[in-house]
mmCIF file of C-alpha atoms in Angstrom:
data_model
loop_
_atom_site.group_PDB
_atom_site.id
_atom_site.type_symbol
_atom_site.label_atom_id
_atom_site.label_comp_id
_atom_site.label_asym_id
_atom_site.label_seq_id
_atom_site.Cartn_x
_atom_site.Cartn_y
_atom_site.Cartn_z
ATOM 1 C CA UNK A 1 112.460 93.449 108.003
ATOM 2 C CA UNK A 2 115.778 93.507 109.852
ATOM 3 C CA UNK A 3 114.212 92.702 113.157
ATOM 4 C CA UNK A 4 115.299 88.908 112.923
ATOM 5 C CA UNK A 5 118.916 90.015 112.928
ATOM 6 C CA UNK A 6 120.613 90.583 116.265
ATOM 7 C CA UNK A 7 120.937 93.980 117.439
ATOM 8 C CA UNK A 8 124.771 94.175 117.387
ATOM 9 C CA UNK A 9 124.603 93.001 113.676
ATOM 10 C CA UNK A 10 121.801 95.544 112.798
ATOM 11 C CA UNK A 11 124.021 98.308 114.375
ATOM 12 C CA UNK A 12 127.014 97.373 112.116
ATOM 13 C CA UNK A 13 125.364 96.388 108.893
ATOM 14 C CA UNK A 14 121.834 97.450 108.913
ATOM 15 C CA UNK A 15 122.016 100.789 107.233
ATOM 16 C CA UNK A 16 124.003 99.211 104.343
ATOM 17 C CA UNK A 17 121.603 96.272 103.989
ATOM 18 C CA UNK A 18 118.603 98.692 103.818
ATOM 19 C CA UNK A 19 120.415 100.797 101.293
ATOM 20 C CA UNK A 20 121.070 97.569 99.212
ATOM 21 C CA UNK A 21 117.328 96.562 99.420
ATOM 22 C CA UNK A 22 116.398 100.079 98.266
ATOM 23 C CA UNK A 23 118.798 99.847 95.362
ATOM 24 C CA UNK A 24 117.656 96.459 94.426
ATOM 25 C CA UNK A 25 113.823 97.236 94.641
ATOM 26 C CA UNK A 26 114.082 100.438 93.061
ATOM 27 C CA UNK A 27 110.771 101.601 94.655
ATOM 28 C CA UNK A 28 108.943 98.472 94.562
ATOM 29 C CA UNK A 29 107.529 96.879 97.825
ATOM 30 C CA UNK A 30 109.445 93.925 99.194
ATOM 31 C CA UNK A 31 107.582 90.660 97.974
ATOM 32 C CA UNK A 32 106.961 87.682 100.334
ATOM 33 C CA UNK A 33 110.014 85.709 98.982
ATOM 34 C CA UNK A 34 112.424 88.581 99.970
ATOM 35 C CA UNK A 35 110.648 88.974 103.363
ATOM 36 C CA UNK A 36 111.160 85.286 104.220
ATOM 37 C CA UNK A 37 114.852 85.104 102.927
ATOM 38 C CA UNK A 38 115.676 88.036 104.899
ATOM 39 C CA UNK A 39 114.027 86.542 108.026
ATOM 40 C CA UNK A 40 115.804 83.337 107.418
ATOM 41 C CA UNK A 41 119.262 84.981 106.999
ATOM 42 C CA UNK A 42 118.452 87.081 110.242
ATOM 43 C CA UNK A 43 117.872 83.807 112.134
ATOM 44 C CA UNK A 44 121.031 82.257 110.772
ATOM 45 C CA UNK A 45 122.857 85.395 111.816
ATOM 46 C CA UNK A 46 121.451 85.064 115.322
ATOM 47 C CA UNK A 47 122.625 81.292 115.325
ATOM 48 C CA UNK A 48 125.965 82.582 114.175
ATOM 49 C CA UNK A 49 126.300 85.107 117.057
ATOM 50 C CA UNK A 50 125.584 82.502 119.719
ATOM 51 C CA UNK A 51 128.208 80.376 118.059
ATOM 52 C CA UNK A 52 126.037 77.376 117.256
ATOM 53 C CA UNK A 53 126.402 77.664 113.568
ATOM 54 C CA UNK A 54 129.604 77.474 111.659
ATOM 55 C CA UNK A 55 130.532 78.186 108.370
ATOM 56 C CA UNK A 56 132.892 75.887 106.288
ATOM 57 C CA UNK A 57 136.149 75.636 107.976
ATOM 58 C CA UNK A 58 136.695 72.474 110.175
ATOM 59 C CA UNK A 59 137.991 74.415 113.044
ATOM 60 C CA UNK A 60 134.844 76.543 113.086
ATOM 61 C CA UNK A 61 132.894 73.449 113.094
ATOM 62 C CA UNK A 62 134.934 72.281 116.042
ATOM 63 C CA UNK A 63 134.121 75.579 117.659
ATOM 64 C CA UNK A 64 130.384 75.313 116.968
ATOM 65 C CA UNK A 65 130.345 71.878 118.370
ATOM 66 C CA UNK A 66 131.972 72.800 121.657
ATOM 67 C CA UNK A 67 129.491 75.746 121.898
ATOM 68 C CA UNK A 68 126.573 73.254 121.382
ATOM 69 C CA UNK A 69 127.938 71.246 124.205
ATOM 70 C CA UNK A 70 128.254 74.209 126.323
ATOM 71 C CA UNK A 71 124.757 75.328 125.720
ATOM 72 C CA UNK A 72 123.460 71.728 126.441
ATOM 73 C CA UNK A 73 125.389 71.627 129.807
ATOM 74 C CA UNK A 74 123.756 74.817 131.123
ATOM 75 C CA UNK A 75 120.510 73.284 130.487
ATOM 76 C CA UNK A 76 121.595 70.086 132.104
ATOM 77 C CA UNK A 77 122.728 71.912 135.104
ATOM 78 C CA UNK A 78 119.149 73.104 135.741
ATOM 79 C CA UNK A 79 117.738 69.471 135.222
ATOM 80 C CA UNK A 80 120.553 68.288 137.610
ATOM 81 C CA UNK A 81 119.565 70.804 140.351
ATOM 82 C CA UNK A 82 116.005 69.690 139.937
ATOM 83 C CA UNK A 83 116.939 66.057 140.041
ATOM 84 C CA UNK A 84 119.049 66.561 143.240
ATOM 85 C CA UNK A 85 116.029 68.302 145.007
ATOM 86 C CA UNK A 86 113.656 65.437 144.022
ATOM 87 C CA UNK A 87 115.980 62.958 145.115
ATOM 88 C CA UNK A 88 116.793 64.347 148.620
ATOM 89 C CA UNK A 89 116.579 61.718 151.419
ATOM 90 C CA UNK A 90 115.547 58.842 148.912
ATOM 91 C CA UNK A 91 117.468 56.285 150.628
ATOM 92 C CA UNK A 92 115.191 56.197 153.708
ATOM 93 C CA UNK A 93 112.146 55.611 151.509
ATOM 94 C CA UNK A 94 113.727 52.390 150.014
ATOM 95 C CA UNK A 95 113.656 48.895 151.587
ATOM 96 C CA UNK A 96 117.227 47.856 152.464
ATOM 97 C CA UNK A 97 117.261 44.959 149.750
ATOM 98 C CA UNK A 98 116.347 47.576 146.759
ATOM 99 C CA UNK A 99 118.616 50.197 148.228
ATOM 100 C CA UNK A 100 121.919 49.425 146.469
ATOM 101 C CA UNK A 101 120.885 49.792 142.779
ATOM 102 C CA UNK A 102 119.299 53.364 143.533
ATOM 103 C CA UNK A 103 122.191 54.452 145.667
ATOM 104 C CA UNK A 104 124.805 53.476 143.129
ATOM 105 C CA UNK A 105 122.998 55.138 140.246
ATOM 106 C CA UNK A 106 122.623 58.258 142.531
ATOM 107 C CA UNK A 107 126.390 58.144 143.441
ATOM 108 C CA UNK A 108 127.137 58.033 139.650
ATOM 109 C CA UNK A 109 124.946 61.100 139.094
ATOM 110 C CA UNK A 110 126.658 62.891 142.058
ATOM 111 C CA UNK A 111 130.369 62.011 140.953
ATOM 112 C CA UNK A 112 129.867 62.849 137.385
ATOM 113 C CA UNK A 113 128.018 65.990 138.240
ATOM 114 C CA UNK A 114 131.298 67.245 140.171
ATOM 115 C CA UNK A 115 133.326 65.664 137.309
ATOM 116 C CA UNK A 116 131.146 67.846 134.844
ATOM 117 C CA UNK A 117 131.876 71.060 136.966
ATOM 118 C CA UNK A 118 135.647 70.186 136.983
ATOM 119 C CA UNK A 119 135.740 69.937 133.273
ATOM 120 C CA UNK A 120 134.014 73.343 132.811
ATOM 121 C CA UNK A 121 136.646 74.848 135.336
ATOM 122 C CA UNK A 122 139.438 73.208 133.443
ATOM 123 C CA UNK A 123 138.049 74.385 130.166
ATOM 124 C CA UNK A 124 137.757 78.020 131.586
ATOM 125 C CA UNK A 125 141.180 78.023 132.784
ATOM 126 C CA UNK A 126 142.689 76.655 129.404
ATOM 127 C CA UNK A 127 140.862 79.670 127.842
ATOM 128 C CA UNK A 128 142.065 82.236 130.221
ATOM 129 C CA UNK A 129 145.268 83.037 128.324
ATOM 130 C CA UNK A 130 143.809 83.838 124.872
ATOM 131 C CA UNK A 131 140.743 85.475 126.503
ATOM 132 C CA UNK A 132 143.043 87.960 128.372
ATOM 133 C CA UNK A 133 145.005 88.695 125.261
ATOM 134 C CA UNK A 134 141.758 89.262 123.396
ATOM 135 C CA UNK A 135 140.462 91.707 125.969
ATOM 136 C CA UNK A 136 143.716 93.357 126.123
ATOM 137 C CA UNK A 137 143.801 93.874 122.442
ATOM 138 C CA UNK A 138 140.776 95.745 122.292
ATOM 139 C CA UNK A 139 138.148 92.808 122.184
ATOM 140 C CA UNK A 140 136.387 94.218 125.410
ATOM 141 C CA UNK A 141 134.308 96.495 123.440
ATOM 142 C CA UNK A 142 132.668 93.678 121.686
ATOM 143 C CA UNK A 143 131.774 91.761 124.657
ATOM 144 C CA UNK A 144 131.237 94.576 127.292
ATOM 145 C CA UNK A 145 127.444 94.715 126.956
ATOM 146 C CA UNK A 146 126.782 91.138 127.562
ATOM 147 C CA UNK A 147 129.352 90.736 130.404
ATOM 148 C CA UNK A 148 127.757 93.920 131.940
ATOM 149 C CA UNK A 149 124.363 92.467 131.793
ATOM 150 C CA UNK A 150 125.361 89.025 133.171
ATOM 151 C CA UNK A 151 127.292 90.597 136.026
ATOM 152 C CA UNK A 152 124.226 92.867 136.904
ATOM 153 C CA UNK A 153 121.907 89.857 136.933
ATOM 154 C CA UNK A 154 124.296 87.835 139.071
ATOM 155 C CA UNK A 155 124.499 90.685 141.664
ATOM 156 C CA UNK A 156 120.628 90.858 141.704
ATOM 157 C CA UNK A 157 120.513 86.980 142.216
ATOM 158 C CA UNK A 158 123.376 87.139 145.034
ATOM 159 C CA UNK A 159 121.304 89.730 146.772
ATOM 160 C CA UNK A 160 118.121 87.786 146.431
ATOM 161 C CA UNK A 161 119.771 84.601 147.609
ATOM 162 C CA UNK A 162 121.045 86.426 150.976
ATOM 163 C CA UNK A 163 117.597 87.876 151.499
ATOM 164 C CA UNK A 164 115.830 84.334 150.871
ATOM 165 C CA UNK A 165 118.459 82.724 153.461
ATOM 166 C CA UNK A 166 117.845 85.234 155.980
ATOM 167 C CA UNK A 167 114.040 84.795 155.611
ATOM 168 C CA UNK A 168 114.434 80.974 155.685
ATOM 169 C CA UNK A 169 116.075 81.284 159.055
ATOM 170 C CA UNK A 170 112.928 82.836 160.508
ATOM 171 C CA UNK A 171 110.580 79.909 159.103
ATOM 172 C CA UNK A 172 110.022 76.540 160.361
ATOM 173 C CA UNK A 173 110.588 73.463 158.256
ATOM 174 C CA UNK A 174 106.911 73.216 157.166
ATOM 175 C CA UNK A 175 106.820 76.866 156.160
ATOM 176 C CA UNK A 176 110.097 76.475 154.091
ATOM 177 C CA UNK A 177 108.641 73.304 152.458
ATOM 178 C CA UNK A 178 105.385 74.655 150.810
ATOM 179 C CA UNK A 179 103.303 76.126 153.629
ATOM 180 C CA UNK A 180 104.315 79.618 153.228
ATOM 181 C CA UNK A 181 103.272 80.867 149.783
ATOM 182 C CA UNK A 182 105.315 84.075 149.776
ATOM 183 C CA UNK A 183 108.505 82.214 150.620
ATOM 184 C CA UNK A 184 107.737 79.457 147.890
ATOM 185 C CA UNK A 185 107.170 82.174 145.428
ATOM 186 C CA UNK A 186 110.270 84.033 146.332
ATOM 187 C CA UNK A 187 112.087 80.651 146.125
ATOM 188 C CA UNK A 188 110.663 80.102 142.627
ATOM 189 C CA UNK A 189 111.639 83.514 141.532
ATOM 190 C CA UNK A 190 115.118 83.049 142.746
ATOM 191 C CA UNK A 191 115.255 79.747 140.715
ATOM 192 C CA UNK A 192 114.180 81.654 137.526
ATOM 193 C CA UNK A 193 116.769 84.356 138.248
ATOM 194 C CA UNK A 194 119.384 81.585 138.562
ATOM 195 C CA UNK A 195 118.227 80.124 135.256
ATOM 196 C CA UNK A 196 118.737 83.686 133.798
ATOM 197 C CA UNK A 197 122.079 84.157 135.172
ATOM 198 C CA UNK A 198 123.221 80.730 133.787
ATOM 199 C CA UNK A 199 121.777 81.536 130.393
ATOM 200 C CA UNK A 200 123.598 85.010 130.310
ATOM 201 C CA UNK A 201 127.006 83.538 131.352
ATOM 202 C CA UNK A 202 126.573 80.810 128.912
ATOM 203 C CA UNK A 203 125.780 83.405 126.230
ATOM 204 C CA UNK A 204 128.928 85.232 127.288
ATOM 205 C CA UNK A 205 131.260 82.168 127.019
ATOM 206 C CA UNK A 206 129.725 81.382 123.688
ATOM 207 C CA UNK A 207 130.354 84.778 122.321
ATOM 208 C CA UNK A 208 133.983 84.604 123.695
ATOM 209 C CA UNK A 209 134.531 81.285 121.995
ATOM 210 C CA UNK A 210 133.192 82.717 118.784
ATOM 211 C CA UNK A 211 135.172 85.958 118.776
ATOM 212 C CA UNK A 212 138.450 84.898 120.313
ATOM 213 C CA UNK A 213 141.207 83.909 117.678
ATOM 214 C CA UNK A 214 142.049 80.526 119.212
ATOM 215 C CA UNK A 215 145.255 78.663 118.567
ATOM 216 C CA UNK A 216 144.411 75.431 116.830
ATOM 217 C CA UNK A 217 145.790 73.413 119.745
ATOM 218 C CA UNK A 218 143.939 75.257 122.354
ATOM 219 C CA UNK A 219 140.678 74.886 120.389
ATOM 220 C CA UNK A 220 141.115 71.187 120.325
ATOM 221 C CA UNK A 221 141.909 70.844 123.911
ATOM 222 C CA UNK A 222 138.483 72.684 124.532
ATOM 223 C CA UNK A 223 136.764 70.357 121.945
ATOM 224 C CA UNK A 224 138.265 67.147 123.818
ATOM 225 C CA UNK A 225 136.864 68.816 127.071
ATOM 226 C CA UNK A 226 133.459 69.372 125.317
ATOM 227 C CA UNK A 227 133.536 65.671 124.295
ATOM 228 C CA UNK A 228 134.260 64.534 127.921
ATOM 229 C CA UNK A 229 131.348 66.869 128.960
ATOM 230 C CA UNK A 230 128.990 65.160 126.555
ATOM 231 C CA UNK A 231 130.094 61.733 127.656
ATOM 232 C CA UNK A 232 129.537 62.791 131.284
ATOM 233 C CA UNK A 233 125.986 64.246 130.448
ATOM 234 C CA UNK A 234 124.901 61.096 128.719
ATOM 235 C CA UNK A 235 126.201 58.746 131.490
ATOM 236 C CA UNK A 236 124.409 60.989 134.118
ATOM 237 C CA UNK A 237 121.283 60.688 132.165
ATOM 238 C CA UNK A 238 121.471 56.927 132.027
ATOM 239 C CA UNK A 239 122.287 56.847 135.685
ATOM 240 C CA UNK A 240 119.225 59.017 136.748
ATOM 241 C CA UNK A 241 117.040 56.837 134.483
ATOM 242 C CA UNK A 242 118.229 53.871 136.516
ATOM 243 C CA UNK A 243 117.717 55.614 139.826
ATOM 244 C CA UNK A 244 113.981 56.740 138.679
ATOM 245 C CA UNK A 245 113.267 53.009 137.529
ATOM 246 C CA UNK A 246 114.574 51.644 140.871
ATOM 247 C CA UNK A 247 112.495 54.262 142.946
ATOM 248 C CA UNK A 248 109.589 53.670 140.583
ATOM 249 C CA UNK A 249 109.630 49.833 141.231
ATOM 250 C CA UNK A 250 110.314 49.963 144.970
ATOM 251 C CA UNK A 251 109.231 53.186 146.424
ATOM 252 C CA UNK A 252 107.039 55.244 144.005
ATOM 253 C CA UNK A 253 105.094 56.812 146.838
ATOM 254 C CA UNK A 254 108.538 58.792 147.415
ATOM 255 C CA UNK A 255 108.189 60.719 144.333
ATOM 256 C CA UNK A 256 104.779 61.929 145.302
ATOM 257 C CA UNK A 257 105.435 62.598 148.926
ATOM 258 C CA UNK A 258 102.665 60.017 149.853
ATOM 259 C CA UNK A 259 102.469 57.669 152.773
ATOM 260 C CA UNK A 260 104.906 54.773 152.595
ATOM 261 C CA UNK A 261 103.341 51.677 150.870
ATOM 262 C CA UNK A 262 100.671 53.587 148.869
ATOM 263 C CA UNK A 263 100.257 52.450 145.506
ATOM 264 C CA UNK A 264 100.889 55.546 143.250
ATOM 265 C CA UNK A 265 102.274 56.174 139.633
ATOM 266 C CA UNK A 266 106.074 56.952 139.526
ATOM 267 C CA UNK A 267 105.403 59.347 136.618
ATOM 268 C CA UNK A 268 104.999 62.574 138.605
ATOM 269 C CA UNK A 269 105.101 65.862 136.699
ATOM 270 C CA UNK A 270 108.319 67.036 138.453
ATOM 271 C CA UNK A 271 110.269 63.835 137.726
ATOM 272 C CA UNK A 272 108.891 63.672 134.113
ATOM 273 C CA UNK A 273 109.749 67.237 133.377
ATOM 274 C CA UNK A 274 113.193 66.941 135.030
ATOM 275 C CA UNK A 275 114.182 63.654 133.117
ATOM 276 C CA UNK A 276 112.754 65.162 129.885
ATOM 277 C CA UNK A 277 114.984 68.295 130.336
ATOM 278 C CA UNK A 278 117.962 66.087 131.255
ATOM 279 C CA UNK A 279 117.415 63.719 128.402
ATOM 280 C CA UNK A 280 116.955 66.605 125.952
ATOM 281 C CA UNK A 281 120.013 68.429 127.158
ATOM 282 C CA UNK A 282 121.942 65.071 126.973
ATOM 283 C CA UNK A 283 120.821 64.648 123.553
ATOM 284 C CA UNK A 284 121.909 68.101 122.394
ATOM 285 C CA UNK A 285 125.235 67.330 123.944
ATOM 286 C CA UNK A 286 125.558 64.138 122.011
ATOM 287 C CA UNK A 287 124.847 66.065 118.874
ATOM 288 C CA UNK A 288 127.620 68.471 119.707
ATOM 289 C CA UNK A 289 129.938 65.692 120.423
ATOM 290 C CA UNK A 290 129.226 63.974 117.177
ATOM 291 C CA UNK A 291 129.987 67.388 115.280
ATOM 292 C CA UNK A 292 133.289 67.462 116.951
ATOM 293 C CA UNK A 293 133.990 63.895 116.190
ATOM 294 C CA UNK A 294 133.125 64.137 112.565
ATOM 295 C CA UNK A 295 135.146 67.338 112.342
ATOM 296 C CA UNK A 296 138.221 66.142 114.336
ATOM 297 C CA UNK A 297 140.113 64.195 111.538
ATOM 298 C CA UNK A 298 139.657 67.301 109.152
ATOM 299 C CA UNK A 299 140.606 69.639 111.633
ATOM 300 C CA UNK A 300 143.906 67.803 112.456
ATOM 301 C CA UNK A 301 145.652 69.314 109.445
ATOM 302 C CA UNK A 302 144.396 72.825 109.782
ATOM 303 C CA UNK A 303 146.487 75.741 111.073
ATOM 304 C CA UNK A 304 145.457 78.553 113.465
ATOM 305 C CA UNK A 305 142.622 80.573 112.230
ATOM 306 C CA UNK B 1 119.555 82.234 93.616
ATOM 307 C CA UNK B 2 121.017 81.235 90.268
ATOM 308 C CA UNK B 3 120.417 80.983 86.569
ATOM 309 C CA UNK B 4 122.776 78.157 86.172
ATOM 310 C CA UNK B 5 121.614 74.941 84.513
ATOM 311 C CA UNK B 6 124.263 72.787 86.392
ATOM 312 C CA UNK B 7 122.556 70.429 89.118
ATOM 313 C CA UNK B 8 122.726 71.977 92.634
ATOM 314 C CA UNK B 9 125.264 69.247 94.040
ATOM 315 C CA UNK B 10 127.801 70.157 91.147
ATOM 316 C CA UNK B 11 127.995 73.800 91.578
ATOM 317 C CA UNK B 12 130.978 74.800 93.145
ATOM 318 C CA UNK B 13 130.888 78.309 91.781
ATOM 319 C CA UNK B 14 127.812 79.628 93.531
ATOM 320 C CA UNK B 15 129.615 79.930 96.996
ATOM 321 C CA UNK B 16 128.651 83.642 97.944
ATOM 322 C CA UNK B 17 132.132 84.196 99.759
ATOM 323 C CA UNK B 18 134.003 82.988 96.633
ATOM 324 C CA UNK B 19 131.781 84.940 94.403
ATOM 325 C CA UNK B 20 132.322 88.164 96.454
ATOM 326 C CA UNK B 21 136.001 87.676 96.668
ATOM 327 C CA UNK B 22 136.200 87.249 92.926
ATOM 328 C CA UNK B 23 134.263 90.552 92.530
ATOM 329 C CA UNK B 24 136.265 92.445 94.688
ATOM 330 C CA UNK B 25 139.561 91.099 93.243
ATOM 331 C CA UNK B 26 138.586 93.733 90.481
ATOM 332 C CA UNK B 27 138.418 96.681 92.894
ATOM 333 C CA UNK B 28 136.263 97.894 95.757
ATOM 334 C CA UNK B 29 132.555 97.747 95.625
ATOM 335 C CA UNK B 30 129.484 98.335 97.630
ATOM 336 C CA UNK B 31 126.627 95.924 98.239
ATOM 337 C CA UNK B 32 124.542 96.705 95.296
ATOM 338 C CA UNK B 33 127.591 96.939 92.888
ATOM 339 C CA UNK B 34 128.485 93.500 94.308
ATOM 340 C CA UNK B 35 125.293 91.876 93.690
ATOM 341 C CA UNK B 36 125.103 93.249 90.149
ATOM 342 C CA UNK B 37 128.613 92.258 89.084
ATOM 343 C CA UNK B 38 128.086 88.663 90.566
ATOM 344 C CA UNK B 39 124.882 88.341 88.651
ATOM 345 C CA UNK B 40 126.749 89.402 85.501
ATOM 346 C CA UNK B 41 129.775 87.279 85.675
ATOM 347 C CA UNK B 42 128.425 84.171 87.477
ATOM 348 C CA UNK B 43 124.773 84.234 86.653
ATOM 349 C CA UNK B 44 123.969 84.074 90.404
ATOM 350 C CA UNK B 45 121.596 86.441 92.121
ATOM 351 C CA UNK B 46 122.399 86.867 95.721
ATOM 352 C CA UNK B 47 119.568 87.848 97.900
ATOM 353 C CA UNK B 48 120.522 90.864 100.337
ATOM 354 C CA UNK B 49 120.462 88.323 103.285
ATOM 355 C CA UNK B 50 122.890 86.104 101.452
ATOM 356 C CA UNK B 51 125.162 88.702 100.434
ATOM 357 C CA UNK B 52 125.435 90.323 103.895
ATOM 358 C CA UNK B 53 125.722 87.101 105.596
ATOM 359 C CA UNK B 54 128.743 86.242 103.403
ATOM 360 C CA UNK B 55 130.210 89.884 103.993
ATOM 361 C CA UNK B 56 129.851 89.340 107.685
ATOM 362 C CA UNK B 57 131.930 86.034 107.616
ATOM 363 C CA UNK B 58 134.483 87.467 105.212
ATOM 364 C CA UNK B 59 135.137 90.528 107.253
ATOM 365 C CA UNK B 60 135.098 88.613 110.537
ATOM 366 C CA UNK B 61 137.989 86.479 108.817
ATOM 367 C CA UNK B 62 139.784 89.497 107.758
ATOM 368 C CA UNK B 63 139.409 88.616 104.107
ATOM 369 C CA UNK B 64 137.709 91.796 103.199
ATOM 370 C CA UNK B 65 137.789 95.159 105.016
ATOM 371 C CA UNK B 66 135.246 98.080 104.643
ATOM 372 C CA UNK B 67 136.389 101.489 103.373
ATOM 373 C CA UNK B 68 135.372 104.894 104.958
ATOM 374 C CA UNK B 69 132.236 106.199 103.383
ATOM 375 C CA UNK B 70 129.894 109.141 104.245
ATOM 376 C CA UNK B 71 127.225 107.178 102.431
ATOM 377 C CA UNK B 72 125.241 104.193 103.664
ATOM 378 C CA UNK B 73 126.542 102.310 100.732
ATOM 379 C CA UNK B 74 129.700 101.466 102.262
ATOM 380 C CA UNK B 75 132.363 99.977 99.776
ATOM 381 C CA UNK B 76 134.552 96.858 100.631
ATOM 382 C CA UNK B 77 137.848 95.890 99.343
ATOM 383 C CA UNK B 78 139.644 92.562 99.306
ATOM 384 C CA UNK B 79 142.718 92.297 101.805
ATOM 385 C CA UNK B 80 146.015 90.378 101.352
ATOM 386 C CA UNK B 81 144.615 87.279 103.184
ATOM 387 C CA UNK B 82 141.618 87.508 100.998
ATOM 388 C CA UNK B 83 143.609 87.581 97.807
ATOM 389 C CA UNK B 84 145.672 84.514 99.172
ATOM 390 C CA UNK B 85 142.357 82.660 100.105
ATOM 391 C CA UNK B 86 140.822 83.410 96.612
ATOM 392 C CA UNK B 87 144.172 82.179 94.850
ATOM 393 C CA UNK B 88 144.102 79.049 96.698
ATOM 394 C CA UNK B 89 140.610 78.318 96.120
ATOM 395 C CA UNK B 90 141.035 79.081 92.380
ATOM 396 C CA UNK B 91 143.970 76.905 92.196
ATOM 397 C CA UNK B 92 142.202 74.115 93.935
ATOM 398 C CA UNK B 93 139.223 74.475 91.385
ATOM 399 C CA UNK B 94 141.847 74.765 88.426
ATOM 400 C CA UNK B 95 143.345 71.485 89.477
ATOM 401 C CA UNK B 96 139.852 69.897 89.551
ATOM 402 C CA UNK B 97 138.985 71.327 86.428
ATOM 403 C CA UNK B 98 142.192 70.023 84.666
ATOM 404 C CA UNK B 99 141.636 66.390 86.249
ATOM 405 C CA UNK B 100 138.036 66.370 84.970
ATOM 406 C CA UNK B 101 139.142 67.775 81.680
ATOM 407 C CA UNK B 102 141.689 65.162 81.148
ATOM 408 C CA UNK B 103 139.656 62.303 82.322
ATOM 409 C CA UNK B 104 136.934 63.441 79.819
ATOM 410 C CA UNK B 105 139.456 63.684 77.222
ATOM 411 C CA UNK B 106 138.724 67.421 76.768
ATOM 412 C CA UNK B 107 141.026 70.333 76.390
ATOM 413 C CA UNK B 108 140.542 72.636 79.390
ATOM 414 C CA UNK B 109 139.846 75.545 76.973
ATOM 415 C CA UNK B 110 136.780 73.473 75.690
ATOM 416 C CA UNK B 111 135.158 73.708 79.126
ATOM 417 C CA UNK B 112 134.938 77.564 78.946
#
């Protein structure tokens, strides 16, 4: 019945909770209601562990809002990488009269993409002090397993990337762009590995955000950065949509890789999937920003937790 | 979860962390003893998931602490910070009760 709970939680409280259930049931079999409520509590505990759910206190809600923005950024990065791959060399496909709108929209995406990365770096630097104190104060034990997992996957990714680059140097342009099935498969595997690394490090960061006893002021700075990141994501999504519209209107063949002038739909699976992912992540970011904004005023008067 | 007849939105006293702190204010207890005590003094039946969810949060915030035990039934006790948090919550509730009673022109004891 406890399989819905995270492993670390089961390790710490599992035996106690089973003992409690045995006492409460006194030999009876657990009914459906108990099973469902236990499953729901387990799912909530998982959400707590990721830092996405907060209990009561305003600063905890501020923290949960920031974690939600962080998660949405991780997904957004994947959508951004896919978008930049799709948009490669788009300018050459457009007639010069139609170029400015798409170019400006793409520039906004590129500049804000860099701004987003800068915000994440600033957030990491701000967090370094409390993080170091937490690790030195014995907190390492609580995050060791997740950090080791993320480091291991990162090392595998690094090795795979180096191997892929070396392989790519022995292939011609056609082979690199879809004509060598083995290379394309390896490329896709690397992409999946990258997504896994991103997910693991995001989970590590979220865990740190939840466990470290932040000072109120530091948490507010992080929340402000999260709000900025949310705004960046929303703006990038709009700019990417403008770019897509412009290309769809003036050079839809570019999205399909067809010959110039061929009338085709601009709704290719890759761009639709990318824009859906981007919009979904952006919307999640906006939810996080809204949580932060709603908590902001209440949190102002709270002390450190 | 509760046997109270007070409408859901008006019950402030069925908050699991508050109930647990109130129970532990009397002395250390393990999960089953906590659940029984809460059911007795508040008429609230906490499910194992709700009880241990609240215990997890309270321990994380340093408001309760586990005691050593060879048994799987580990007892918990309230900490100094937990007592302060409970006192603050009760003071706030007392203030609310006083205001409500005075506006209803009731003596506070009549609410009991």
